[in-house]
PDB file of C-alpha atoms in Angstrom:
ATOM      1  CA  UNK A   1     -58.746 138.612  80.032  1.00 63.00           C
ATOM      2  CA  UNK A   2     -59.077 142.281  80.950  1.00 55.00           C
ATOM      3  CA  UNK A   3     -60.546 144.684  78.433  1.00 58.00           C
ATOM      4  CA  UNK A   4     -59.169 148.032  77.271  1.00 52.00           C
ATOM      5  CA  UNK A   5     -61.014 150.432  79.554  1.00 52.00           C
ATOM      6  CA  UNK A   6     -59.987 153.552  81.359  1.00 45.00           C
ATOM      7  CA  UNK A   7     -59.450 153.683  85.084  1.00 48.00           C
ATOM      8  CA  UNK A   8     -62.709 153.990  86.963  1.00 53.00           C
ATOM      9  CA  UNK A   9     -64.804 153.019  83.928  1.00 75.00           C
ATOM     10  CA  UNK A  10     -65.206 149.281  84.483  1.00 83.00           C
ATOM     11  CA  UNK A  11     -68.709 147.866  84.704  1.00 90.00           C
ATOM     12  CA  UNK A  12     -69.063 146.318  88.148  1.00 93.00           C
ATOM     13  CA  UNK A  13     -71.903 143.987  87.167  1.00 95.00           C
ATOM     14  CA  UNK A  14     -70.091 142.667  84.076  1.00 95.00           C
ATOM     15  CA  UNK A  15     -66.854 142.040  85.979  1.00 95.00           C
ATOM     16  CA  UNK A  16     -68.694 140.365  88.851  1.00 96.00           C
ATOM     17  CA  UNK A  17     -70.463 138.175  86.299  1.00 97.00           C
ATOM     18  CA  UNK A  18     -67.116 137.144  84.790  1.00 97.00           C
ATOM     19  CA  UNK A  19     -65.710 136.469  88.266  1.00 97.00           C
ATOM     20  CA  UNK A  20     -68.650 134.215  89.164  1.00 97.00           C
ATOM     21  CA  UNK A  21     -68.562 132.353  85.861  1.00 98.00           C
ATOM     22  CA  UNK A  22     -64.865 131.593  86.264  1.00 98.00           C
ATOM     23  CA  UNK A  23     -65.926 129.194  89.029  1.00 98.00           C
ATOM     24  CA  UNK A  24     -68.345 127.551  86.592  1.00 98.00           C
ATOM     25  CA  UNK A  25     -65.323 126.683  84.449  1.00 98.00           C
ATOM     26  CA  UNK A  26     -63.504 125.290  87.497  1.00 98.00           C
ATOM     27  CA  UNK A  27     -66.574 123.183  88.268  1.00 98.00           C
ATOM     28  CA  UNK A  28     -66.653 121.813  84.715  1.00 97.00           C
ATOM     29  CA  UNK A  29     -63.052 120.653  84.892  1.00 97.00           C
ATOM     30  CA  UNK A  30     -63.507 119.291  88.417  1.00 96.00           C
ATOM     31  CA  UNK A  31     -66.518 117.254  87.146  1.00 96.00           C
ATOM     32  CA  UNK A  32     -68.564 118.784  89.940  1.00 97.00           C
ATOM     33  CA  UNK A  33     -71.038 116.355  91.579  1.00 96.00           C
ATOM     34  CA  UNK A  34     -70.728 113.775  88.810  1.00 93.00           C
ATOM     35  CA  UNK A  35     -69.247 111.278  91.282  1.00 93.00           C
ATOM     36  CA  UNK A  36     -72.090 111.825  93.773  1.00 94.00           C
ATOM     37  CA  UNK A  37     -75.138 112.154  91.506  1.00 96.00           C
ATOM     38  CA  UNK A  38     -74.610 111.436  87.831  1.00 94.00           C
ATOM     39  CA  UNK A  39     -77.825 113.095  86.652  1.00 95.00           C
ATOM     40  CA  UNK A  40     -77.414 116.364  88.538  1.00 96.00           C
ATOM     41  CA  UNK A  41     -73.701 116.413  87.782  1.00 96.00           C
ATOM     42  CA  UNK A  42     -74.368 115.890  84.073  1.00 96.00           C
ATOM     43  CA  UNK A  43     -76.959 118.669  83.853  1.00 96.00           C
ATOM     44  CA  UNK A  44     -74.608 121.068  85.616  1.00 97.00           C
ATOM     45  CA  UNK A  45     -71.310 120.127  83.939  1.00 96.00           C
ATOM     46  CA  UNK A  46     -72.689 119.505  80.446  1.00 96.00           C
ATOM     47  CA  UNK A  47     -75.429 122.098  80.623  1.00 96.00           C
ATOM     48  CA  UNK A  48     -75.780 124.988  83.058  1.00 97.00           C
ATOM     49  CA  UNK A  49     -72.064 125.577  83.631  1.00 98.00           C
ATOM     50  CA  UNK A  50     -71.481 125.701  79.871  1.00 97.00           C
ATOM     51  CA  UNK A  51     -72.862 129.238  79.750  1.00 98.00           C
ATOM     52  CA  UNK A  52     -69.532 130.543  81.074  1.00 98.00           C
ATOM     53  CA  UNK A  53     -67.299 130.644  77.986  1.00 98.00           C
ATOM     54  CA  UNK A  54     -69.999 131.905  75.567  1.00 98.00           C
ATOM     55  CA  UNK A  55     -70.702 134.743  78.016  1.00 98.00           C
ATOM     56  CA  UNK A  56     -66.974 135.524  78.119  1.00 98.00           C
ATOM     57  CA  UNK A  57     -66.933 135.599  74.319  1.00 98.00           C
ATOM     58  CA  UNK A  58     -69.977 137.878  74.123  1.00 98.00           C
ATOM     59  CA  UNK A  59     -68.281 140.297  76.513  1.00 97.00           C
ATOM     60  CA  UNK A  60     -65.101 140.123  74.408  1.00 97.00           C
ATOM     61  CA  UNK A  61     -67.093 141.008  71.299  1.00 98.00           C
ATOM     62  CA  UNK A  62     -68.903 143.798  73.139  1.00 97.00           C
ATOM     63  CA  UNK A  63     -65.652 145.565  73.995  1.00 96.00           C
ATOM     64  CA  UNK A  64     -64.024 144.707  70.681  1.00 97.00           C
ATOM     65  CA  UNK A  65     -66.589 146.841  68.859  1.00 97.00           C
ATOM     66  CA  UNK A  66     -65.151 150.058  70.321  1.00 96.00           C
ATOM     67  CA  UNK A  67     -61.623 148.816  69.638  1.00 97.00           C
ATOM     68  CA  UNK A  68     -62.513 148.310  65.981  1.00 97.00           C
ATOM     69  CA  UNK A  69     -64.221 151.697  65.824  1.00 96.00           C
ATOM     70  CA  UNK A  70     -61.085 153.405  67.187  1.00 96.00           C
ATOM     71  CA  UNK A  71     -58.790 151.554  64.777  1.00 96.00           C
ATOM     72  CA  UNK A  72     -57.022 149.711  67.591  1.00 97.00           C
ATOM     73  CA  UNK A  73     -57.493 146.166  66.342  1.00 97.00           C
ATOM     74  CA  UNK A  74     -53.780 145.563  65.697  1.00 97.00           C
ATOM     75  CA  UNK A  75     -52.696 146.438  69.275  1.00 96.00           C
ATOM     76  CA  UNK A  76     -55.564 144.280  70.576  1.00 97.00           C
ATOM     77  CA  UNK A  77     -54.507 141.350  68.400  1.00 97.00           C
ATOM     78  CA  UNK A  78     -50.857 141.668  69.440  1.00 96.00           C
ATOM     79  CA  UNK A  79     -51.883 141.645  73.088  1.00 96.00           C
ATOM     80  CA  UNK A  80     -54.035 138.531  72.692  1.00 97.00           C
ATOM     81  CA  UNK A  81     -51.253 136.771  70.770  1.00 97.00           C
ATOM     82  CA  UNK A  82     -48.829 137.580  73.611  1.00 96.00           C
ATOM     83  CA  UNK A  83     -51.377 136.283  76.110  1.00 96.00           C
ATOM     84  CA  UNK A  84     -51.751 133.068  74.125  1.00 97.00           C
ATOM     85  CA  UNK A  85     -47.998 132.638  73.703  1.00 96.00           C
ATOM     86  CA  UNK A  86     -47.366 133.130  77.416  1.00 96.00           C
ATOM     87  CA  UNK A  87     -49.941 130.616  78.641  1.00 97.00           C
ATOM     88  CA  UNK A  88     -49.139 128.044  75.976  1.00 96.00           C
ATOM     89  CA  UNK A  89     -45.532 128.325  77.129  1.00 95.00           C
ATOM     90  CA  UNK A  90     -46.565 128.079  80.782  1.00 96.00           C
ATOM     91  CA  UNK A  91     -48.438 124.832  80.067  1.00 95.00           C
ATOM     92  CA  UNK A  92     -45.729 123.527  77.737  1.00 93.00           C
ATOM     93  CA  UNK A  93     -44.789 120.579  80.019  1.00 91.00           C
ATOM     94  CA  UNK A  94     -48.375 119.284  79.852  1.00 89.00           C
ATOM     95  CA  UNK A  95     -48.837 119.364  76.090  1.00 88.00           C
ATOM     96  CA  UNK A  96     -45.460 119.399  74.337  1.00 83.00           C
ATOM     97  CA  UNK A  97     -43.646 116.672  76.249  1.00 80.00           C
ATOM     98  CA  UNK A  98     -46.298 113.990  75.803  1.00 72.00           C
ATOM     99  CA  UNK A  99     -44.351 110.944  74.626  1.00 66.00           C
ATOM    100  CA  UNK A 100     -47.478 109.448  73.036  1.00 68.00           C
ATOM    101  CA  UNK A 101     -48.226 112.554  70.956  1.00 67.00           C
ATOM    102  CA  UNK A 102     -47.162 112.618  67.330  1.00 75.00           C
ATOM    103  CA  UNK A 103     -45.886 115.759  65.617  1.00 76.00           C
ATOM    104  CA  UNK A 104     -49.304 116.332  64.016  1.00 76.00           C
ATOM    105  CA  UNK A 105     -50.953 116.268  67.451  1.00 79.00           C
ATOM    106  CA  UNK A 106     -48.497 118.835  68.787  1.00 81.00           C
ATOM    107  CA  UNK A 107     -49.148 121.126  65.811  1.00 86.00           C
ATOM    108  CA  UNK A 108     -52.897 120.698  66.376  1.00 85.00           C
ATOM    109  CA  UNK A 109     -52.529 121.692  70.033  1.00 88.00           C
ATOM    110  CA  UNK A 110     -50.454 124.707  69.057  1.00 89.00           C
ATOM    111  CA  UNK A 111     -53.118 125.902  66.621  1.00 91.00           C
ATOM    112  CA  UNK A 112     -56.292 125.060  68.536  1.00 93.00           C
ATOM    113  CA  UNK A 113     -54.883 125.570  72.022  1.00 94.00           C
ATOM    114  CA  UNK A 114     -54.132 123.194  74.857  1.00 93.00           C
ATOM    115  CA  UNK A 115     -57.108 122.274  77.034  1.00 94.00           C
ATOM    116  CA  UNK A 116     -58.755 125.493  78.288  1.00 96.00           C
ATOM    117  CA  UNK A 117     -56.550 127.683  76.095  1.00 97.00           C
ATOM    118  CA  UNK A 118     -58.782 126.865  73.125  1.00 97.00           C
ATOM    119  CA  UNK A 119     -60.742 129.894  74.336  1.00 97.00           C
ATOM    120  CA  UNK A 120     -57.840 132.253  73.588  1.00 98.00           C
ATOM    121  CA  UNK A 121     -57.177 130.599  70.226  1.00 97.00           C
ATOM    122  CA  UNK A 122     -60.890 130.939  69.492  1.00 97.00           C
ATOM    123  CA  UNK A 123     -60.891 134.588  70.525  1.00 98.00           C
ATOM    124  CA  UNK A 124     -57.976 135.305  68.166  1.00 98.00           C
ATOM    125  CA  UNK A 125     -59.763 133.697  65.226  1.00 98.00           C
ATOM    126  CA  UNK A 126     -63.114 135.147  66.212  1.00 98.00           C
ATOM    127  CA  UNK A 127     -61.599 138.614  66.492  1.00 98.00           C
ATOM    128  CA  UNK A 128     -60.083 138.287  63.027  1.00 98.00           C
ATOM    129  CA  UNK A 129     -63.499 137.283  61.682  1.00 98.00           C
ATOM    130  CA  UNK A 130     -65.103 140.364  63.246  1.00 98.00           C
ATOM    131  CA  UNK A 131     -62.357 142.538  61.790  1.00 97.00           C
ATOM    132  CA  UNK A 132     -62.855 141.109  58.311  1.00 96.00           C
ATOM    133  CA  UNK A 133     -66.650 141.585  58.303  1.00 95.00           C
ATOM    134  CA  UNK A 134     -66.712 144.855  60.258  1.00 92.00           C
ATOM    135  CA  UNK A 135     -67.795 146.705  57.107  1.00 90.00           C
ATOM    136  CA  UNK A 136     -70.433 144.158  56.126  1.00 94.00           C
ATOM    137  CA  UNK A 137     -74.136 144.950  56.439  1.00 95.00           C
ATOM    138  CA  UNK A 138     -75.398 143.909  59.887  1.00 94.00           C
ATOM    139  CA  UNK A 139     -78.140 141.693  58.443  1.00 96.00           C
ATOM    140  CA  UNK A 140     -75.574 139.802  56.378  1.00 97.00           C
ATOM    141  CA  UNK A 141     -73.197 139.544  59.326  1.00 97.00           C
ATOM    142  CA  UNK A 142     -75.979 138.255  61.548  1.00 97.00           C
ATOM    143  CA  UNK A 143     -76.882 135.650  58.945  1.00 97.00           C
ATOM    144  CA  UNK A 144     -73.271 134.479  58.748  1.00 97.00           C
ATOM    145  CA  UNK A 145     -73.013 134.251  62.542  1.00 98.00           C
ATOM    146  CA  UNK A 146     -76.284 132.313  62.858  1.00 98.00           C
ATOM    147  CA  UNK A 147     -75.214 129.943  60.091  1.00 98.00           C
ATOM    148  CA  UNK A 148     -71.821 129.345  61.724  1.00 98.00           C
ATOM    149  CA  UNK A 149     -73.404 128.691  65.119  1.00 98.00           C
ATOM    150  CA  UNK A 150     -76.002 126.354  63.612  1.00 98.00           C
ATOM    151  CA  UNK A 151     -73.328 124.323  61.829  1.00 98.00           C
ATOM    152  CA  UNK A 152     -71.435 123.998  65.112  1.00 98.00           C
ATOM    153  CA  UNK A 153     -74.543 122.752  66.910  1.00 98.00           C
ATOM    154  CA  UNK A 154     -75.281 120.249  64.146  1.00 97.00           C
ATOM    155  CA  UNK A 155     -71.735 118.901  64.124  1.00 97.00           C
ATOM    156  CA  UNK A 156     -71.790 118.523  67.924  1.00 96.00           C
ATOM    157  CA  UNK A 157     -75.092 116.640  67.873  1.00 96.00           C
ATOM    158  CA  UNK A 158     -74.319 114.479  64.833  1.00 96.00           C
ATOM    159  CA  UNK A 159     -71.062 113.423  66.457  1.00 94.00           C
ATOM    160  CA  UNK A 160     -72.562 112.925  69.934  1.00 94.00           C
ATOM    161  CA  UNK A 161     -75.491 110.832  68.663  1.00 95.00           C
ATOM    162  CA  UNK A 162     -73.309 108.778  66.283  1.00 92.00           C
ATOM    163  CA  UNK A 163     -75.479 109.535  63.268  1.00 94.00           C
ATOM    164  CA  UNK A 164     -72.756 108.496  60.838  1.00 93.00           C
ATOM    165  CA  UNK A 165     -70.355 105.582  60.777  1.00 91.00           C
ATOM    166  CA  UNK A 166     -66.579 105.923  61.115  1.00 91.00           C
ATOM    167  CA  UNK A 167     -64.482 107.655  59.948  1.00 90.00           C
ATOM    168  CA  UNK A 168     -67.004 110.518  59.601  1.00 91.00           C
ATOM    169  CA  UNK A 169     -68.369 109.895  63.099  1.00 89.00           C
ATOM    170  CA  UNK A 170     -64.869 109.833  64.559  1.00 89.00           C
ATOM    171  CA  UNK A 171     -64.042 113.197  62.990  1.00 90.00           C
ATOM    172  CA  UNK A 172     -67.300 114.815  64.095  1.00 91.00           C
ATOM    173  CA  UNK A 173     -66.748 113.557  67.644  1.00 89.00           C
ATOM    174  CA  UNK A 174     -63.550 115.565  68.050  1.00 90.00           C
ATOM    175  CA  UNK A 175     -64.370 118.667  70.079  1.00 92.00           C
ATOM    176  CA  UNK A 176     -62.261 120.901  67.829  1.00 93.00           C
ATOM    177  CA  UNK A 177     -64.549 120.061  64.878  1.00 94.00           C
ATOM    178  CA  UNK A 178     -67.258 122.242  66.443  1.00 96.00           C
ATOM    179  CA  UNK A 179     -65.612 124.016  69.383  1.00 96.00           C
ATOM    180  CA  UNK A 180     -63.445 126.370  67.370  1.00 96.00           C
ATOM    181  CA  UNK A 181     -63.032 130.010  66.388  1.00 97.00           C
ATOM    182  CA  UNK A 182     -65.469 129.894  63.474  1.00 97.00           C
ATOM    183  CA  UNK A 183     -68.359 127.827  64.821  1.00 98.00           C
ATOM    184  CA  UNK A 184     -68.390 128.917  68.473  1.00 98.00           C
ATOM    185  CA  UNK A 185     -66.164 131.917  69.243  1.00 98.00           C
ATOM    186  CA  UNK A 186     -67.104 134.065  66.247  1.00 98.00           C
ATOM    187  CA  UNK A 187     -70.919 133.760  66.610  1.00 98.00           C
ATOM    188  CA  UNK A 188     -70.902 134.729  70.276  1.00 98.00           C
ATOM    189  CA  UNK A 189     -68.356 137.514  69.764  1.00 98.00           C
ATOM    190  CA  UNK A 190     -70.512 138.833  66.936  1.00 98.00           C
ATOM    191  CA  UNK A 191     -73.517 138.790  69.283  1.00 98.00           C
ATOM    192  CA  UNK A 192     -71.527 140.903  71.739  1.00 98.00           C
ATOM    193  CA  UNK A 193     -70.551 143.334  69.005  1.00 98.00           C
ATOM    194  CA  UNK A 194     -74.213 143.731  68.004  1.00 97.00           C
ATOM    195  CA  UNK A 195     -75.236 144.325  71.611  1.00 98.00           C
ATOM    196  CA  UNK A 196     -72.763 147.213  71.762  1.00 97.00           C
ATOM    197  CA  UNK A 197     -73.409 148.537  68.256  1.00 96.00           C
ATOM    198  CA  UNK A 198     -77.179 148.730  68.630  1.00 97.00           C
ATOM    199  CA  UNK A 199     -77.209 149.467  72.383  1.00 96.00           C
ATOM    200  CA  UNK A 200     -79.450 146.461  72.929  1.00 97.00           C
ATOM    201  CA  UNK A 201     -79.016 146.548  76.713  1.00 96.00           C
ATOM    202  CA  UNK A 202     -81.194 149.672  76.735  1.00 94.00           C
ATOM    203  CA  UNK A 203     -83.247 148.932  73.624  1.00 96.00           C
ATOM    204  CA  UNK A 204     -84.578 145.654  75.038  1.00 97.00           C
ATOM    205  CA  UNK A 205     -86.711 145.956  78.162  1.00 96.00           C
ATOM    206  CA  UNK A 206     -85.677 144.398  81.453  1.00 96.00           C
ATOM    207  CA  UNK A 207     -88.842 142.280  81.455  1.00 97.00           C
ATOM    208  CA  UNK A 208     -88.009 140.839  78.046  1.00 98.00           C
ATOM    209  CA  UNK A 209     -84.423 140.171  79.134  1.00 98.00           C
ATOM    210  CA  UNK A 210     -85.573 138.404  82.302  1.00 98.00           C
ATOM    211  CA  UNK A 211     -88.030 136.293  80.300  1.00 98.00           C
ATOM    212  CA  UNK A 212     -85.244 135.352  77.884  1.00 98.00           C
ATOM    213  CA  UNK A 213     -83.059 134.327  80.841  1.00 98.00           C
ATOM    214  CA  UNK A 214     -85.873 132.249  82.336  1.00 98.00           C
ATOM    215  CA  UNK A 215     -86.872 130.549  79.089  1.00 98.00           C
ATOM    216  CA  UNK A 216     -83.222 130.063  78.224  1.00 98.00           C
ATOM    217  CA  UNK A 217     -82.485 128.386  81.552  1.00 97.00           C
ATOM    218  CA  UNK A 218     -85.545 126.142  81.294  1.00 98.00           C
ATOM    219  CA  UNK A 219     -84.795 125.297  77.676  1.00 98.00           C
ATOM    220  CA  UNK A 220     -81.139 124.589  78.366  1.00 98.00           C
ATOM    221  CA  UNK A 221     -82.101 122.320  81.272  1.00 97.00           C
ATOM    222  CA  UNK A 222     -84.523 120.408  79.020  1.00 97.00           C
ATOM    223  CA  UNK A 223     -81.932 120.172  76.246  1.00 97.00           C
ATOM    224  CA  UNK A 224     -79.254 118.668  78.467  1.00 96.00           C
ATOM    225  CA  UNK A 225     -81.825 116.434  80.211  1.00 96.00           C
ATOM    226  CA  UNK A 226     -82.643 114.934  76.802  1.00 97.00           C
ATOM    227  CA  UNK A 227     -78.921 114.442  76.172  1.00 96.00           C
ATOM    228  CA  UNK A 228     -78.635 112.805  79.581  1.00 96.00           C
ATOM    229  CA  UNK A 229     -81.490 110.445  78.733  1.00 95.00           C
ATOM    230  CA  UNK A 230     -79.604 109.243  75.662  1.00 94.00           C
ATOM    231  CA  UNK A 231     -76.312 109.273  77.588  1.00 90.00           C
ATOM    232  CA  UNK A 232     -74.445 111.346  74.999  1.00 89.00           C
ATOM    233  CA  UNK A 233     -71.801 114.037  75.321  1.00 81.00           C
ATOM    234  CA  UNK A 234     -70.363 112.579  78.508  1.00 76.00           C
ATOM    235  CA  UNK A 235     -66.932 113.912  77.507  1.00 79.00           C
ATOM    236  CA  UNK A 236     -68.270 117.443  77.215  1.00 85.00           C
ATOM    237  CA  UNK A 237     -71.052 119.303  75.412  1.00 91.00           C
ATOM    238  CA  UNK A 238     -70.020 122.781  74.273  1.00 95.00           C
ATOM    239  CA  UNK A 239     -72.288 123.681  71.328  1.00 97.00           C
ATOM    240  CA  UNK A 240     -75.682 123.567  73.005  1.00 97.00           C
ATOM    241  CA  UNK A 241     -78.522 125.175  71.064  1.00 98.00           C
ATOM    242  CA  UNK A 242     -80.124 127.101  73.927  1.00 98.00           C
ATOM    243  CA  UNK A 243     -76.859 128.820  74.792  1.00 98.00           C
ATOM    244  CA  UNK A 244     -77.777 131.170  71.954  1.00 98.00           C
ATOM    245  CA  UNK A 245     -80.727 132.448  74.029  1.00 98.00           C
ATOM    246  CA  UNK A 246     -79.583 132.418  77.621  1.00 98.00           C
ATOM    247  CA  UNK A 247     -76.012 133.735  77.193  1.00 98.00           C
ATOM    248  CA  UNK A 248     -76.842 137.002  75.399  1.00 98.00           C
ATOM    249  CA  UNK A 249     -79.746 137.523  77.819  1.00 98.00           C
ATOM    250  CA  UNK A 250     -77.420 137.188  80.824  1.00 98.00           C
ATOM    251  CA  UNK A 251     -74.997 139.724  79.349  1.00 98.00           C
ATOM    252  CA  UNK A 252     -77.848 142.123  78.543  1.00 98.00           C
ATOM    253  CA  UNK A 253     -79.042 141.867  82.132  1.00 97.00           C
ATOM    254  CA  UNK A 254     -75.565 142.620  83.502  1.00 97.00           C
ATOM    255  CA  UNK A 255     -75.134 145.576  81.152  1.00 96.00           C
ATOM    256  CA  UNK A 256     -78.323 147.215  82.396  1.00 93.00           C
ATOM    257  CA  UNK A 257     -76.477 148.237  85.546  1.00 88.00           C
ATOM    258  CA  UNK A 258     -74.613 151.523  85.100  1.00 85.00           C
ATOM    259  CA  UNK A 259     -72.538 151.162  88.239  1.00 88.00           C
ATOM    260  CA  UNK A 260     -68.801 151.576  87.658  1.00 88.00           C
ATOM    261  CA  UNK A 261     -65.861 150.832  89.887  1.00 87.00           C
ATOM    262  CA  UNK A 262     -62.106 151.270  90.085  1.00 81.00           C
ATOM    263  CA  UNK A 263     -59.342 149.552  92.001  1.00 61.00           C
ATOM    264  CA  UNK A 264     -58.868 145.786  92.053  1.00 64.00           C
ATOM    265  CA  UNK A 265     -60.350 144.332  88.914  1.00 84.00           C
ATOM    266  CA  UNK A 266     -62.706 141.370  89.206  1.00 92.00           C
ATOM    267  CA  UNK A 267     -62.033 140.872  85.522  1.00 92.00           C
ATOM    268  CA  UNK A 268     -58.346 140.249  86.231  1.00 93.00           C
ATOM    269  CA  UNK A 269     -59.234 137.835  89.022  1.00 96.00           C
ATOM    270  CA  UNK A 270     -61.593 136.003  86.682  1.00 97.00           C
ATOM    271  CA  UNK A 271     -58.819 135.649  84.103  1.00 96.00           C
ATOM    272  CA  UNK A 272     -56.343 134.497  86.738  1.00 97.00           C
ATOM    273  CA  UNK A 273     -58.715 131.794  87.964  1.00 98.00           C
ATOM    274  CA  UNK A 274     -59.438 130.681  84.412  1.00 98.00           C
ATOM    275  CA  UNK A 275     -55.790 130.399  83.395  1.00 98.00           C
ATOM    276  CA  UNK A 276     -54.398 128.766  86.541  1.00 98.00           C
ATOM    277  CA  UNK A 277     -57.067 126.315  87.692  1.00 98.00           C
ATOM    278  CA  UNK A 278     -56.171 123.441  85.286  1.00 97.00           C
ATOM    279  CA  UNK A 279     -52.649 123.344  86.703  1.00 97.00           C
ATOM    280  CA  UNK A 280     -54.088 123.164  90.223  1.00 97.00           C
ATOM    281  CA  UNK A 281     -56.467 120.361  89.216  1.00 96.00           C
ATOM    282  CA  UNK A 282     -53.611 118.492  87.545  1.00 95.00           C
ATOM    283  CA  UNK A 283     -51.664 118.566  90.809  1.00 94.00           C
ATOM    284  CA  UNK A 284     -54.569 117.886  93.179  1.00 94.00           C
ATOM    285  CA  UNK A 285     -56.731 115.386  91.288  1.00 90.00           C
ATOM    286  CA  UNK A 286     -54.639 112.320  92.269  1.00 88.00           C
ATOM    287  CA  UNK A 287     -55.024 113.145  95.976  1.00 88.00           C
ATOM    288  CA  UNK A 288     -58.594 114.499  96.217  1.00 82.00           C
ATOM    289  CA  UNK A 289     -61.198 111.826  95.540  1.00 81.00           C
ATOM    290  CA  UNK A 290     -64.325 113.964  95.812  1.00 93.00           C
ATOM    291  CA  UNK A 291     -65.326 116.322  93.018  1.00 95.00           C
ATOM    292  CA  UNK A 292     -66.687 118.753  95.610  1.00 96.00           C
ATOM    293  CA  UNK A 293     -63.416 118.888  97.543  1.00 96.00           C
ATOM    294  CA  UNK A 294     -61.474 119.181  94.284  1.00 96.00           C
ATOM    295  CA  UNK A 295     -63.671 122.101  93.220  1.00 97.00           C
ATOM    296  CA  UNK A 296     -63.433 123.902  96.559  1.00 97.00           C
ATOM    297  CA  UNK A 297     -59.685 123.486  97.058  1.00 97.00           C
ATOM    298  CA  UNK A 298     -58.931 124.320  93.425  1.00 97.00           C
ATOM    299  CA  UNK A 299     -61.105 127.430  93.631  1.00 98.00           C
ATOM    300  CA  UNK A 300     -59.352 128.642  96.774  1.00 97.00           C
ATOM    301  CA  UNK A 301     -55.848 128.085  95.417  1.00 97.00           C
ATOM    302  CA  UNK A 302     -56.758 129.592  92.040  1.00 98.00           C
ATOM    303  CA  UNK A 303     -58.054 132.760  93.710  1.00 97.00           C
ATOM    304  CA  UNK A 304     -54.768 133.127  95.586  1.00 97.00           C
ATOM    305  CA  UNK A 305     -52.833 132.531  92.365  1.00 97.00           C
ATOM    306  CA  UNK A 306     -55.023 135.076  90.582  1.00 97.00           C
ATOM    307  CA  UNK A 307     -54.337 137.687  93.272  1.00 95.00           C
ATOM    308  CA  UNK A 308     -50.606 137.135  92.816  1.00 96.00           C
ATOM    309  CA  UNK A 309     -50.880 137.290  89.025  1.00 95.00           C
ATOM    310  CA  UNK A 310     -52.867 140.521  89.272  1.00 93.00           C
ATOM    311  CA  UNK A 311     -49.937 142.136  91.053  1.00 92.00           C
ATOM    312  CA  UNK A 312     -47.376 140.750  88.613  1.00 93.00           C
ATOM    313  CA  UNK A 313     -49.556 141.805  85.678  1.00 91.00           C
ATOM    314  CA  UNK A 314     -49.045 145.456  86.625  1.00 87.00           C
ATOM    315  CA  UNK A 315     -45.411 145.114  85.584  1.00 88.00           C
ATOM    316  CA  UNK A 316     -45.898 142.511  82.822  1.00 85.00           C
ATOM    317  CA  UNK A 317     -49.291 143.303  81.255  1.00 83.00           C
ATOM    318  CA  UNK A 318     -49.571 140.216  79.097  1.00 83.00           C
ATOM    319  CA  UNK A 319     -50.414 137.650  81.778  1.00 89.00           C
ATOM    320  CA  UNK A 320     -54.146 138.397  82.153  1.00 88.00           C
TER     321      UNK A 320
END
C-alpha cells in the first residue's frame, strides 16, 4: 500500500525495492521453477523470495513512526481497514462461497485474511501493537519484538519438523499459528519503526549494511537448503530465522539513497500487483502448465491491472 507522504517526497529506491519485491510474491504463488528443478525452486520459493513481505512490513513500520509521532494513527488505521474491507470483498467469491467451508472457517478467513490478504490483517494488528507500546522504553519494546519473532520461528519449525504428535502438531502446522500479526507482522514493523526512530540508515555504515546483506543471503540460503534436505515446509515457509538479518539490511541499504521522485508511484504499482495477482493466477493456472509461463503472464497482466487501479485510486483512495 502507499504511504502518507507529500508530493515529490517519495524515496525512489524504497519504492523501486517494493516494486521489484512484488514480483517475488508473484513468483511464490506461481511456484516458480518448482516444476522444472525442485531444489532450485524450493530455495527460491521457500527461501529467497520470502524476503518480500517482511521488507514490506519493515517499510510500513518505518513510515508508521512519523504517523504515530504526528498523532495520525486513527486516520491511518481507518484507511487500512477500508483497504482490507475492499479487497476482502473483491475476493469474496473465492473465500466466502466455498461449499466445503464451515462457518468457523469463514470467520477465521475474515479475521486472518484470505490468502495473500493475511498481510493486511497482519499490518492492522501489527500497527495496533506499535500504537500500544509506542510509549514503552525502546529496550523493552525490542525485547518484546525479538521474543515474538523467536516464538514464531519456533512454532514454524516445530510444526514443519513434526516434533510433536497430533493434535499439537496439526495445530502448529497451520500457517496462521505463526504467520500472524503478533509473531511476524509486529516484529518486522517494530524493526522499521526503530530504523526511523534512531536513523539507523545513516548511523550504520554502508559497509556494515552490505556485509549484513551478504551474510543474510548466505545464511538464508543455508537455512532453506537444510529445510530442503529434510523435505519440510513444502507448503510454504514464512518464519525463517535469517529473515531477521537480511530484511532490515535490505531496507537500510535502500534508505541510504536520498533520491526523491514525484509522478507515477512505484509504490502504488507494487500494491496493485500484490493485490491482483492471485486472481490472475486463479484464472490462468488451469491453462498454463509451466510455472515460468504462469509467472511471466501473471506478472504482465498484474502490471496492467495495477496501472488501471492506480488511475482509479486517484478518485477512490482506498484501493491501494
